[in-house]
PDB file of C-alpha atoms and ligand atoms in Angstrom:
ATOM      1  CA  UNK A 153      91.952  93.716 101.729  1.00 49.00           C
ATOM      2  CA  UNK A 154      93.849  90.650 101.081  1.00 53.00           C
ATOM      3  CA  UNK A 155      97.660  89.375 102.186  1.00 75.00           C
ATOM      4  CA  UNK A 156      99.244  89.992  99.833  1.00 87.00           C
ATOM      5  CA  UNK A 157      99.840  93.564  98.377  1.00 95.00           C
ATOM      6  CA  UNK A 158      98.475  94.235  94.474  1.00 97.00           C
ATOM      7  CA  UNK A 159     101.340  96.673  94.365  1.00 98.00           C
ATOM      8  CA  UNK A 160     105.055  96.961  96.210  1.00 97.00           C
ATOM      9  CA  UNK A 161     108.063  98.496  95.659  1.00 97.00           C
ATOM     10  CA  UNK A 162     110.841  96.769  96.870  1.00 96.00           C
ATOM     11  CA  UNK A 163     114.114  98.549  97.670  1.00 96.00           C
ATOM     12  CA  UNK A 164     113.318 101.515  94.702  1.00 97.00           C
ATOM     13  CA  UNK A 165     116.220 103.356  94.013  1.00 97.00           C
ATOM     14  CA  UNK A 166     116.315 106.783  91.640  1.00 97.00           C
ATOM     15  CA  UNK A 167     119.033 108.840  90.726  1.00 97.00           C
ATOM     16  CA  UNK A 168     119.178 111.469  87.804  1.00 95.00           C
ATOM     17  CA  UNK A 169     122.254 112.357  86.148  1.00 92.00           C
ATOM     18  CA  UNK A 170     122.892 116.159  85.852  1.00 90.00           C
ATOM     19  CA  UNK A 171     125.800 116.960  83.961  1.00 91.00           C
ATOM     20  CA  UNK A 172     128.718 115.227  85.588  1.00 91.00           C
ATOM     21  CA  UNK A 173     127.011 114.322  88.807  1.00 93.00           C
ATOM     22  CA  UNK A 174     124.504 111.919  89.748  1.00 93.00           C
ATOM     23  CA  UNK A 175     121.699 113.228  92.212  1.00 93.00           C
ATOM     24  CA  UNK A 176     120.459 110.393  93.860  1.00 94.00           C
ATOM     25  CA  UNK A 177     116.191 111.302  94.767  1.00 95.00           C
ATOM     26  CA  UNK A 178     115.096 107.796  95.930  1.00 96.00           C
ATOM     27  CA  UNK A 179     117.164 106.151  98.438  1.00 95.00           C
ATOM     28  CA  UNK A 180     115.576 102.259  98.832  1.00 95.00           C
ATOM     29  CA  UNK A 181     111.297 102.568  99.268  1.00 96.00           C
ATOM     30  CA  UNK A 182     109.907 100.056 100.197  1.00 96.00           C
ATOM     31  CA  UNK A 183     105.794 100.365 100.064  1.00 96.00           C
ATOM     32  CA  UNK A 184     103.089  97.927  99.484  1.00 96.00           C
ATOM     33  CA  UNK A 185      99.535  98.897  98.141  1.00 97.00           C
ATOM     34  CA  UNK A 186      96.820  96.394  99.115  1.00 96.00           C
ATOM     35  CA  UNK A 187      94.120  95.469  97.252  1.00 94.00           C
ATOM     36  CA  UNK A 188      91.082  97.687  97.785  1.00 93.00           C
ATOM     37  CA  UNK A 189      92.829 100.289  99.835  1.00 95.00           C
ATOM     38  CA  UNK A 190      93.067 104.011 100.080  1.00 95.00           C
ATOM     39  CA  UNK A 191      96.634 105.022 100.446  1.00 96.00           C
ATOM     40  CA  UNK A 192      97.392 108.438 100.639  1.00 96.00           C
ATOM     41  CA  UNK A 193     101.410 109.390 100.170  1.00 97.00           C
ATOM     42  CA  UNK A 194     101.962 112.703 101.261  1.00 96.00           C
ATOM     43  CA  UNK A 195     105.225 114.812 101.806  1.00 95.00           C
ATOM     44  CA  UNK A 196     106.894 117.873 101.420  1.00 93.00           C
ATOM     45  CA  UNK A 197     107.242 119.524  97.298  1.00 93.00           C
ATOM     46  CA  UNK A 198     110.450 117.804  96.418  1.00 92.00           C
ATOM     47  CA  UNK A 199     110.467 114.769  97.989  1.00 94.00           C
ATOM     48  CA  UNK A 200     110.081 112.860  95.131  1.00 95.00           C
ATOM     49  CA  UNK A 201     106.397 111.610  95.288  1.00 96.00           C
ATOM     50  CA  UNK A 202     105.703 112.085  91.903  1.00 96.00           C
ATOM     51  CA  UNK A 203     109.578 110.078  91.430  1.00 97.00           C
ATOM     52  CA  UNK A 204     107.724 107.266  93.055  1.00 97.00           C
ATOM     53  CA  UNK A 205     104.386 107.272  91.138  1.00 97.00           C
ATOM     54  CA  UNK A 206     106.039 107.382  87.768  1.00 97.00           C
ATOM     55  CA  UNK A 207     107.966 104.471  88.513  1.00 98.00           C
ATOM     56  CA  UNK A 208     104.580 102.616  90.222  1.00 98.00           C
ATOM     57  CA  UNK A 209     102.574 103.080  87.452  1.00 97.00           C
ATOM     58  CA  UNK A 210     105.143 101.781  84.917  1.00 97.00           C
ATOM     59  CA  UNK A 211     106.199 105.122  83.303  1.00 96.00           C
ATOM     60  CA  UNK A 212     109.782 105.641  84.687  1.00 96.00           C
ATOM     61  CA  UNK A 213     112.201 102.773  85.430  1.00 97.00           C
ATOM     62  CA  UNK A 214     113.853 102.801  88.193  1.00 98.00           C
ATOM     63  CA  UNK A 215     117.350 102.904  89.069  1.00 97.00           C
ATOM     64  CA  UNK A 216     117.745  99.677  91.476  1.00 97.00           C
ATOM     65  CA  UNK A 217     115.159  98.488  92.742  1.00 98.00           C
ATOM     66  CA  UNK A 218     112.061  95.972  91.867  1.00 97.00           C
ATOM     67  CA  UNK A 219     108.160  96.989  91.267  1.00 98.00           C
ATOM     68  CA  UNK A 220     106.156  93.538  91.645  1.00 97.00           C
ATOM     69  CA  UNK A 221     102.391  93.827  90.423  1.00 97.00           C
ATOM     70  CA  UNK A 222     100.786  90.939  91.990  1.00 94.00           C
ATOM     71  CA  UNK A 223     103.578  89.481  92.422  1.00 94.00           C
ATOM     72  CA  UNK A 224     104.620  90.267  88.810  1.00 96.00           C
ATOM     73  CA  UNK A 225     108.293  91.827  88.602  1.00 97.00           C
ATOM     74  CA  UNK A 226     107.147  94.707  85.997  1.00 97.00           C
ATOM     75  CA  UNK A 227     110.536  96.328  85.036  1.00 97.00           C
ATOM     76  CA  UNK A 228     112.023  93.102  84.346  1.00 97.00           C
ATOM     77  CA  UNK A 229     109.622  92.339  81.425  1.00 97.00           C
ATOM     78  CA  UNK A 230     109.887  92.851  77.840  1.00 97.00           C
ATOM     79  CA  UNK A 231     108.966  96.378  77.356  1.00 96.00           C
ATOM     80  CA  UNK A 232     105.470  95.703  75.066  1.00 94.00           C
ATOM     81  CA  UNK A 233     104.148  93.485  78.122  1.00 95.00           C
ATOM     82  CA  UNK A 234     105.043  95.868  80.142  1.00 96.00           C
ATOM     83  CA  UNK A 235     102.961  98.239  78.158  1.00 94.00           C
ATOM     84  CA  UNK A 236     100.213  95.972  78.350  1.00 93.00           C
ATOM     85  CA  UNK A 237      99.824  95.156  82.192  1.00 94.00           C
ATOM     86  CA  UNK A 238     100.222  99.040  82.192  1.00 94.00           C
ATOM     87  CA  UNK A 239      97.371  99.068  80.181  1.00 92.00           C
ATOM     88  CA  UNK A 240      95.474  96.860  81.472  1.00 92.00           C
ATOM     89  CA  UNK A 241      96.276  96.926  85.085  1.00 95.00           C
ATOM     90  CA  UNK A 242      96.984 100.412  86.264  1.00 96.00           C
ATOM     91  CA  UNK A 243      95.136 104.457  85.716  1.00 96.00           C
ATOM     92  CA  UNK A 244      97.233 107.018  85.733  1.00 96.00           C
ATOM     93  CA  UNK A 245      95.654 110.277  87.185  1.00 95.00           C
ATOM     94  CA  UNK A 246      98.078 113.758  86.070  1.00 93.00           C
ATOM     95  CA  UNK A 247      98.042 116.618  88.319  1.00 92.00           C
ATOM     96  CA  UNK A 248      98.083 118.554  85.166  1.00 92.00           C
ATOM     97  CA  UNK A 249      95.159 116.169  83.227  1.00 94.00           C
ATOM     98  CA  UNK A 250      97.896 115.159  80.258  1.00 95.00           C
ATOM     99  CA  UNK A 251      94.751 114.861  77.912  1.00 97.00           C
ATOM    100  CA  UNK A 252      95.631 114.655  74.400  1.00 97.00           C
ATOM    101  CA  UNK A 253      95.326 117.912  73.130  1.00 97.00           C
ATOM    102  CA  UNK A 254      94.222 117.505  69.725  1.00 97.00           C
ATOM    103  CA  UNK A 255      91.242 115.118  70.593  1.00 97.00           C
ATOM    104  CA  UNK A 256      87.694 115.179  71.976  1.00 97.00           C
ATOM    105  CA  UNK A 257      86.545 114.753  75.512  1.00 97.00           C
ATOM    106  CA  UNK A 258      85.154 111.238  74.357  1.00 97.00           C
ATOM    107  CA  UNK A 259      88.201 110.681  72.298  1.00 96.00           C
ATOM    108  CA  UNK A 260      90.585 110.731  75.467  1.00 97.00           C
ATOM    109  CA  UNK A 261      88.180 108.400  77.143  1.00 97.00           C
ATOM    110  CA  UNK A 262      88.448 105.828  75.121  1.00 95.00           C
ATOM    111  CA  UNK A 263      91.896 105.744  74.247  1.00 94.00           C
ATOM    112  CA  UNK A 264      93.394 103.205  76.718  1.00 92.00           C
ATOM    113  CA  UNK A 265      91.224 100.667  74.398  1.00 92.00           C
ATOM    114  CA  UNK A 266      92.710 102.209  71.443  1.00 89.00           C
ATOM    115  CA  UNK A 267      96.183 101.698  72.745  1.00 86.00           C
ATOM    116  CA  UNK A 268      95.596  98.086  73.440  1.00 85.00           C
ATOM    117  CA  UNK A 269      94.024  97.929  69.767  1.00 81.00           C
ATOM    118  CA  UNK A 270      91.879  94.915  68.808  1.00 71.00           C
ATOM    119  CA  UNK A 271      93.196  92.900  72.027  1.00 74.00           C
ATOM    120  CA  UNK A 272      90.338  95.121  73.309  1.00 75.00           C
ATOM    121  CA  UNK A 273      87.659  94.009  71.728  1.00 79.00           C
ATOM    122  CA  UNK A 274      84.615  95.687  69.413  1.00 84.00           C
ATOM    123  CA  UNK A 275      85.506 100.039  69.513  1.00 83.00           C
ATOM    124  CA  UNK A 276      82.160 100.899  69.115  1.00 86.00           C
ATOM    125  CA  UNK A 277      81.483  99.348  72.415  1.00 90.00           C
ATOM    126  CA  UNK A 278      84.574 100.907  73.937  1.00 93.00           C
ATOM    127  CA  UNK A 279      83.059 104.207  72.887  1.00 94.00           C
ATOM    128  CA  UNK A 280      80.249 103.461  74.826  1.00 95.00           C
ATOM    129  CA  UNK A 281      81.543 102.433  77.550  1.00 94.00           C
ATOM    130  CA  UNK A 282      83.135 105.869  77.721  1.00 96.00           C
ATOM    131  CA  UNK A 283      80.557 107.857  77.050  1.00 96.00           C
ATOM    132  CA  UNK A 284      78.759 105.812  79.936  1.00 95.00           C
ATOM    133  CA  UNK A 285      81.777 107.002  82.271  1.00 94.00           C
ATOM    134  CA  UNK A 286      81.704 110.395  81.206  1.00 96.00           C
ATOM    135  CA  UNK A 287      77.971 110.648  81.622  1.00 95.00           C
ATOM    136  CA  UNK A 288      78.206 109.189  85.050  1.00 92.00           C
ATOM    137  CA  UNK A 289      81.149 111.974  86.260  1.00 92.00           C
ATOM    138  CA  UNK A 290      78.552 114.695  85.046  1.00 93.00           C
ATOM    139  CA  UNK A 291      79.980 115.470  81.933  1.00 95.00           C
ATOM    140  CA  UNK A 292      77.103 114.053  78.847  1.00 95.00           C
ATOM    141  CA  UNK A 293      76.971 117.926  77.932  1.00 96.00           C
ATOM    142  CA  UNK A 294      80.914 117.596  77.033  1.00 96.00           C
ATOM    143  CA  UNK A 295      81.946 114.879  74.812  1.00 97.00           C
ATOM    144  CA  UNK A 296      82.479 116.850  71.952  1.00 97.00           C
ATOM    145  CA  UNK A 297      84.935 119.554  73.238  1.00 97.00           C
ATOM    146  CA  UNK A 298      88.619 119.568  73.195  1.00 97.00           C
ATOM    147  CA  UNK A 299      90.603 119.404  76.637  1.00 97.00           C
ATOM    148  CA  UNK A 300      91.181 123.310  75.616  1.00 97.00           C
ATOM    149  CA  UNK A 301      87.033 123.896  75.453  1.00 97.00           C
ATOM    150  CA  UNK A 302      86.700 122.377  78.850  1.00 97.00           C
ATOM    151  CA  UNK A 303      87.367 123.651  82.594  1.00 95.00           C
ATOM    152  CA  UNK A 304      90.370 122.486  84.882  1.00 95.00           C
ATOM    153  CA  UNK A 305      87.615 120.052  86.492  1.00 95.00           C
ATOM    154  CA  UNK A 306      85.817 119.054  83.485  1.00 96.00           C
ATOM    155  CA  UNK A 307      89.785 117.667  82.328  1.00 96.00           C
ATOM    156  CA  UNK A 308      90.034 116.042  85.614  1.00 95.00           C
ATOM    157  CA  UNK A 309      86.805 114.340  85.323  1.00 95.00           C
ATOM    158  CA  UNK A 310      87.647 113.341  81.744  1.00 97.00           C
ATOM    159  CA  UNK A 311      91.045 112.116  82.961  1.00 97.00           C
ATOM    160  CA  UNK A 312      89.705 109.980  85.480  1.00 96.00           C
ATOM    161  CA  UNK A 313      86.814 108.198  83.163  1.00 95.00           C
ATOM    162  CA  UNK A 314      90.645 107.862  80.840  1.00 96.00           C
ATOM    163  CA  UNK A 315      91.907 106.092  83.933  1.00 96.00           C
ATOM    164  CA  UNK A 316      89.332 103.494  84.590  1.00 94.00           C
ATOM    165  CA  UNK A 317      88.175 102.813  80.909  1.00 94.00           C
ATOM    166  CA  UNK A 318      90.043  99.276  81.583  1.00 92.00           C
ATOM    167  CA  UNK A 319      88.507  98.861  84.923  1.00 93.00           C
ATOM    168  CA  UNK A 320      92.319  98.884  86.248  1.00 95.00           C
ATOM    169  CA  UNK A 321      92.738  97.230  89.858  1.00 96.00           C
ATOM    170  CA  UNK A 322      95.081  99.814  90.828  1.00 97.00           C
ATOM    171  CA  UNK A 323      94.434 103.856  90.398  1.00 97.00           C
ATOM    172  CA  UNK A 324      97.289 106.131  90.644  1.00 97.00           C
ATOM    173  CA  UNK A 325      96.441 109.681  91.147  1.00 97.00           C
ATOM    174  CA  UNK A 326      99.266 112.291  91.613  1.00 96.00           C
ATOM    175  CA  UNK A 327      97.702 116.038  93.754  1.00 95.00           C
ATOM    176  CA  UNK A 328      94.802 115.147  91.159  1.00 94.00           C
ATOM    177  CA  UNK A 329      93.255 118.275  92.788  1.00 92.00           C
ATOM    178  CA  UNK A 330      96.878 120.654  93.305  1.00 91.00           C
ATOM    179  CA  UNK A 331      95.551 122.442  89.871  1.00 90.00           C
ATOM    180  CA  UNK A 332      91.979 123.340  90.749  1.00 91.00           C
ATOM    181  CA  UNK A 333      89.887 125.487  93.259  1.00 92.00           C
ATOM    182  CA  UNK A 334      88.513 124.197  96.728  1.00 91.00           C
ATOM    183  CA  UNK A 335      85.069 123.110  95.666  1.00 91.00           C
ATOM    184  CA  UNK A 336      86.714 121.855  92.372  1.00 91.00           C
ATOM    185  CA  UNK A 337      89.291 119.459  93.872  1.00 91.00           C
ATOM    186  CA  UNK A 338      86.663 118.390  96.429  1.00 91.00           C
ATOM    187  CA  UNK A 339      84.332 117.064  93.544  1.00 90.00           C
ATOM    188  CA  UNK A 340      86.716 115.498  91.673  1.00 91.00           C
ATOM    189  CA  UNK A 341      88.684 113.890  95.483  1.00 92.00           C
ATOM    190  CA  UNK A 342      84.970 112.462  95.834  1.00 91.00           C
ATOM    191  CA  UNK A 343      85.055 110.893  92.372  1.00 91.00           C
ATOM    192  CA  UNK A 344      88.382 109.444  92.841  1.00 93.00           C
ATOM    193  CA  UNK A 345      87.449 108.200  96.453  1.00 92.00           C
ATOM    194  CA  UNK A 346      83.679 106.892  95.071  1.00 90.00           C
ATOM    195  CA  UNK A 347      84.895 104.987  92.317  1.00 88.00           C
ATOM    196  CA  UNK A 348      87.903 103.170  94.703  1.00 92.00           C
ATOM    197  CA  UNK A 349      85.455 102.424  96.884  1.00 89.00           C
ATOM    198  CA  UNK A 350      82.638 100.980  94.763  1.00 88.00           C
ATOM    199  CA  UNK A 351      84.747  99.005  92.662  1.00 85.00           C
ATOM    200  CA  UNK A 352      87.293  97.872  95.257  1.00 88.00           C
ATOM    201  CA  UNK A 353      89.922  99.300  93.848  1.00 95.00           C
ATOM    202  CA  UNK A 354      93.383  99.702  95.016  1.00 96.00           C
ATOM    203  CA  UNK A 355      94.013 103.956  95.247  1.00 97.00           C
ATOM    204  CA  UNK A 356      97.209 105.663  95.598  1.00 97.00           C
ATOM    205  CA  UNK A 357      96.964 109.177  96.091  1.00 97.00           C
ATOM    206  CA  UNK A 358      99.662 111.909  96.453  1.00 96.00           C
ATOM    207  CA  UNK A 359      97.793 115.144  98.114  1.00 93.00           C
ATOM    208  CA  UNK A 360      98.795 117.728 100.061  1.00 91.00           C
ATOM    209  CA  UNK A 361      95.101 118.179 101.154  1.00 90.00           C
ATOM    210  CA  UNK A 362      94.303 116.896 104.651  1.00 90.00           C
ATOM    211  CA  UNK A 363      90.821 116.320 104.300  1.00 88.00           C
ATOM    212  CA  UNK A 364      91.766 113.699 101.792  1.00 89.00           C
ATOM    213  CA  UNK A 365      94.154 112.238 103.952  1.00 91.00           C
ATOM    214  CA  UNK A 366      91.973 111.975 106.671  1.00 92.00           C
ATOM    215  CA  UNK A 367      89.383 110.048 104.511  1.00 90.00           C
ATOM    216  CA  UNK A 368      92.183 107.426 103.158  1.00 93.00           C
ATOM    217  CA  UNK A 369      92.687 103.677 105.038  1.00 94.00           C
ATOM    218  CA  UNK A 370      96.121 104.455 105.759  1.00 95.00           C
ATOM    219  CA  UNK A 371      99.168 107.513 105.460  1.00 96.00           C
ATOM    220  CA  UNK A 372     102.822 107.254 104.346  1.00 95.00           C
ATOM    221  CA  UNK A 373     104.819 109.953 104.511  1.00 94.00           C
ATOM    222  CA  UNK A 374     107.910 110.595 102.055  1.00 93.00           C
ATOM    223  CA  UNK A 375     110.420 112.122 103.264  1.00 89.00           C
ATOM    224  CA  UNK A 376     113.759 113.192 101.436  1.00 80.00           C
ATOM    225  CA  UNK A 377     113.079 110.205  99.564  1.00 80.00           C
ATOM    226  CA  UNK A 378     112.405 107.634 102.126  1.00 83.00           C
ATOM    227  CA  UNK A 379     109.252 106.432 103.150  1.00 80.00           C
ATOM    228  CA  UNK A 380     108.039 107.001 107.449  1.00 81.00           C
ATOM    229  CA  UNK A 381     104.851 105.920 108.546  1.00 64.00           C
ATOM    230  CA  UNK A 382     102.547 108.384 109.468  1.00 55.00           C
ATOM    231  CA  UNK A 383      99.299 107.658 111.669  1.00 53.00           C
ATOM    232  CA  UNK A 384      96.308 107.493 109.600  1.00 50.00           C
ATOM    233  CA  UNK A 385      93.503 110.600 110.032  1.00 44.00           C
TER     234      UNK A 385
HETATM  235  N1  LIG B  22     114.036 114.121  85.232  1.00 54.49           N
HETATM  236  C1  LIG B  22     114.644 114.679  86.288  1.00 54.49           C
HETATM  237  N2  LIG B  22     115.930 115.059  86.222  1.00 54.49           N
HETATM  238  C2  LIG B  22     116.547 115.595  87.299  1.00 54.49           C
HETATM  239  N3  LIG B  22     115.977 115.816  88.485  1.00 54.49           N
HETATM  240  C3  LIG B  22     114.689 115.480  88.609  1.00 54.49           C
HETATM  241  C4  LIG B  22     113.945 114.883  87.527  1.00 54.49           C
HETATM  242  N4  LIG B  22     112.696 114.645  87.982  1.00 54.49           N
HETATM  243  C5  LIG B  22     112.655 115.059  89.262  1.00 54.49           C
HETATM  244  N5  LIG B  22     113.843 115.552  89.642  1.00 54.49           N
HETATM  245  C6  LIG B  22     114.167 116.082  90.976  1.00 54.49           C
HETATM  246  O1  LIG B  22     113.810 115.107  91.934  1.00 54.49           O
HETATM  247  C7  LIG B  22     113.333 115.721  93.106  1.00 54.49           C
HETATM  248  C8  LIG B  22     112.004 115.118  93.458  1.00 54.49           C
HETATM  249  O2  LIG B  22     111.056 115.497  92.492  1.00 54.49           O
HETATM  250  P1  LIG B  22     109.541 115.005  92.502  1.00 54.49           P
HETATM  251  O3  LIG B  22     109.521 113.517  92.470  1.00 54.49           O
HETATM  252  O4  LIG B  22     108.843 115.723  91.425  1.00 54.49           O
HETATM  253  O5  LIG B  22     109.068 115.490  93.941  1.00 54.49           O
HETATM  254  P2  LIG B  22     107.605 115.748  94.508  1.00 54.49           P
HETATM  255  O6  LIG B  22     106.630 115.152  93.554  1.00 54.49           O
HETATM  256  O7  LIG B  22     107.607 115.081  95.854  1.00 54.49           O
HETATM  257  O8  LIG B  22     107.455 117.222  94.637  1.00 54.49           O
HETATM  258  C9  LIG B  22     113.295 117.214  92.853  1.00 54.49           C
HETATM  259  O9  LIG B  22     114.427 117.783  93.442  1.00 54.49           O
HETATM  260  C10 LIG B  22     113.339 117.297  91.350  1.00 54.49           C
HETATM  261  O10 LIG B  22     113.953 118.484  90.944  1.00 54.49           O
HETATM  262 MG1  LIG B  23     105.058 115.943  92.465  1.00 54.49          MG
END
């Protein structure tokens, strides 16, 4: 771990307008993710976890509030760079997979290099480099199905090889496991936990599951959209 946090939210406000009224979800969080760490944010349905992720990993702006990746102050850039350190910087792990429907297992894989187009460098090699990921989660007997072909874990598996195609420093991962079976979730938590740990990443993982929480460097508990401290383990 280093000083100075790969990821923080500073002061992240949300609020949703429903009809006339305004329904304010995130009331000023302020969390850092370090480089390398485990962070596991956990708290009650509602709380607005997934609020906070969305807005983390570049997908939702917020309402006041800065998101600084490495220092970087992401919402206050031009939207394509924004796009790009997105890219290039952060995975994004669904609790319901978000796989592209109308492509291959392979196909999915590789398509963070296909969004970032010839920036990226030779496709073939892209391909490769997904079918490498794919092979290593398990899953060489799979390329050619559609997300509809494949189980709830084989889609998990194939979202996560999605999320590190880049080789991001930060993984997001939002109940990555709240849509599959015991045994299930607890192949695809030791993926998620493997890969942060052999590559140094920087995890943040929204669970419900103990076990996980347990296994993470550190806790933080959201509650009604305000971050507490919780003891780690
Ligand atoms: N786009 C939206 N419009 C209005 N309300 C929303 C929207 N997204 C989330 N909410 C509300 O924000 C609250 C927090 O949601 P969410 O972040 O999904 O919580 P969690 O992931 O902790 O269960 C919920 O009450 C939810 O209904
Ligand atoms: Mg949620």
């Amino acid at each position: 771990m280093s000083d100075a946090p790969i990821l923080k939210a500073h002061g992240v406000r949300k609020a949703f307008s429903i009809g006339d009224s305004t329904l304010e979800i995130l009331h000023g969080v302020n969390l850092e993710l370090f480089r390398g760490e485990s962070l596991c944010l956990m708290g009650s349905s509602g709380a607005g976890k997934s609020t906070l992720l969305h807005i983390l990993g570049l997908l939702d702006a917020p309402t006041e509030g800065r998101v600084t990746l490495d220092g970087i102050s992401a919402w206050e850039l031009p939207q394509a760079e924004r796009a790009a350190l997105r890219n290039h910087s952060l995975g994004f792990v669904f609790q319901f997979y978000h796989l592209l429907p109308e492509l291959t297992a392979l196909e999915n894989a590789v398509l963070p290099a296909m969004l970032a187009g010839h920036r990226a460098g030779r496709s073939s090699d892209w391909r490769g480099r997904a079918r490498e990921n794919l092979v290593t989660f398990g899953l060489d007997k799979r390329l050619a199905p559609l997300p509809s072909q494949l189980s709830g874990g084989e889609q998990q598996r194939v979202a996560i090889a999605r999320a590190r195609l880049m080789h991001p420093d930060i993984l997001l991962a939002d109940e990555p496991t709240g849509n599959l079976d015991t045994a299930t979730g607890d192949k695809v938590l030791e993926l998620l936990l493997g890969e942060q740990r052999r590559r140094e990443v920087a995890l943040l993982l929204v669970t419900h599951d103990d076990n996980a929480a347990a296994r993470a460097d550190r806790v933080v508990l959201l509650k009604a959209g305000k971050q507490a401290d919780a003891p780690a383990g």
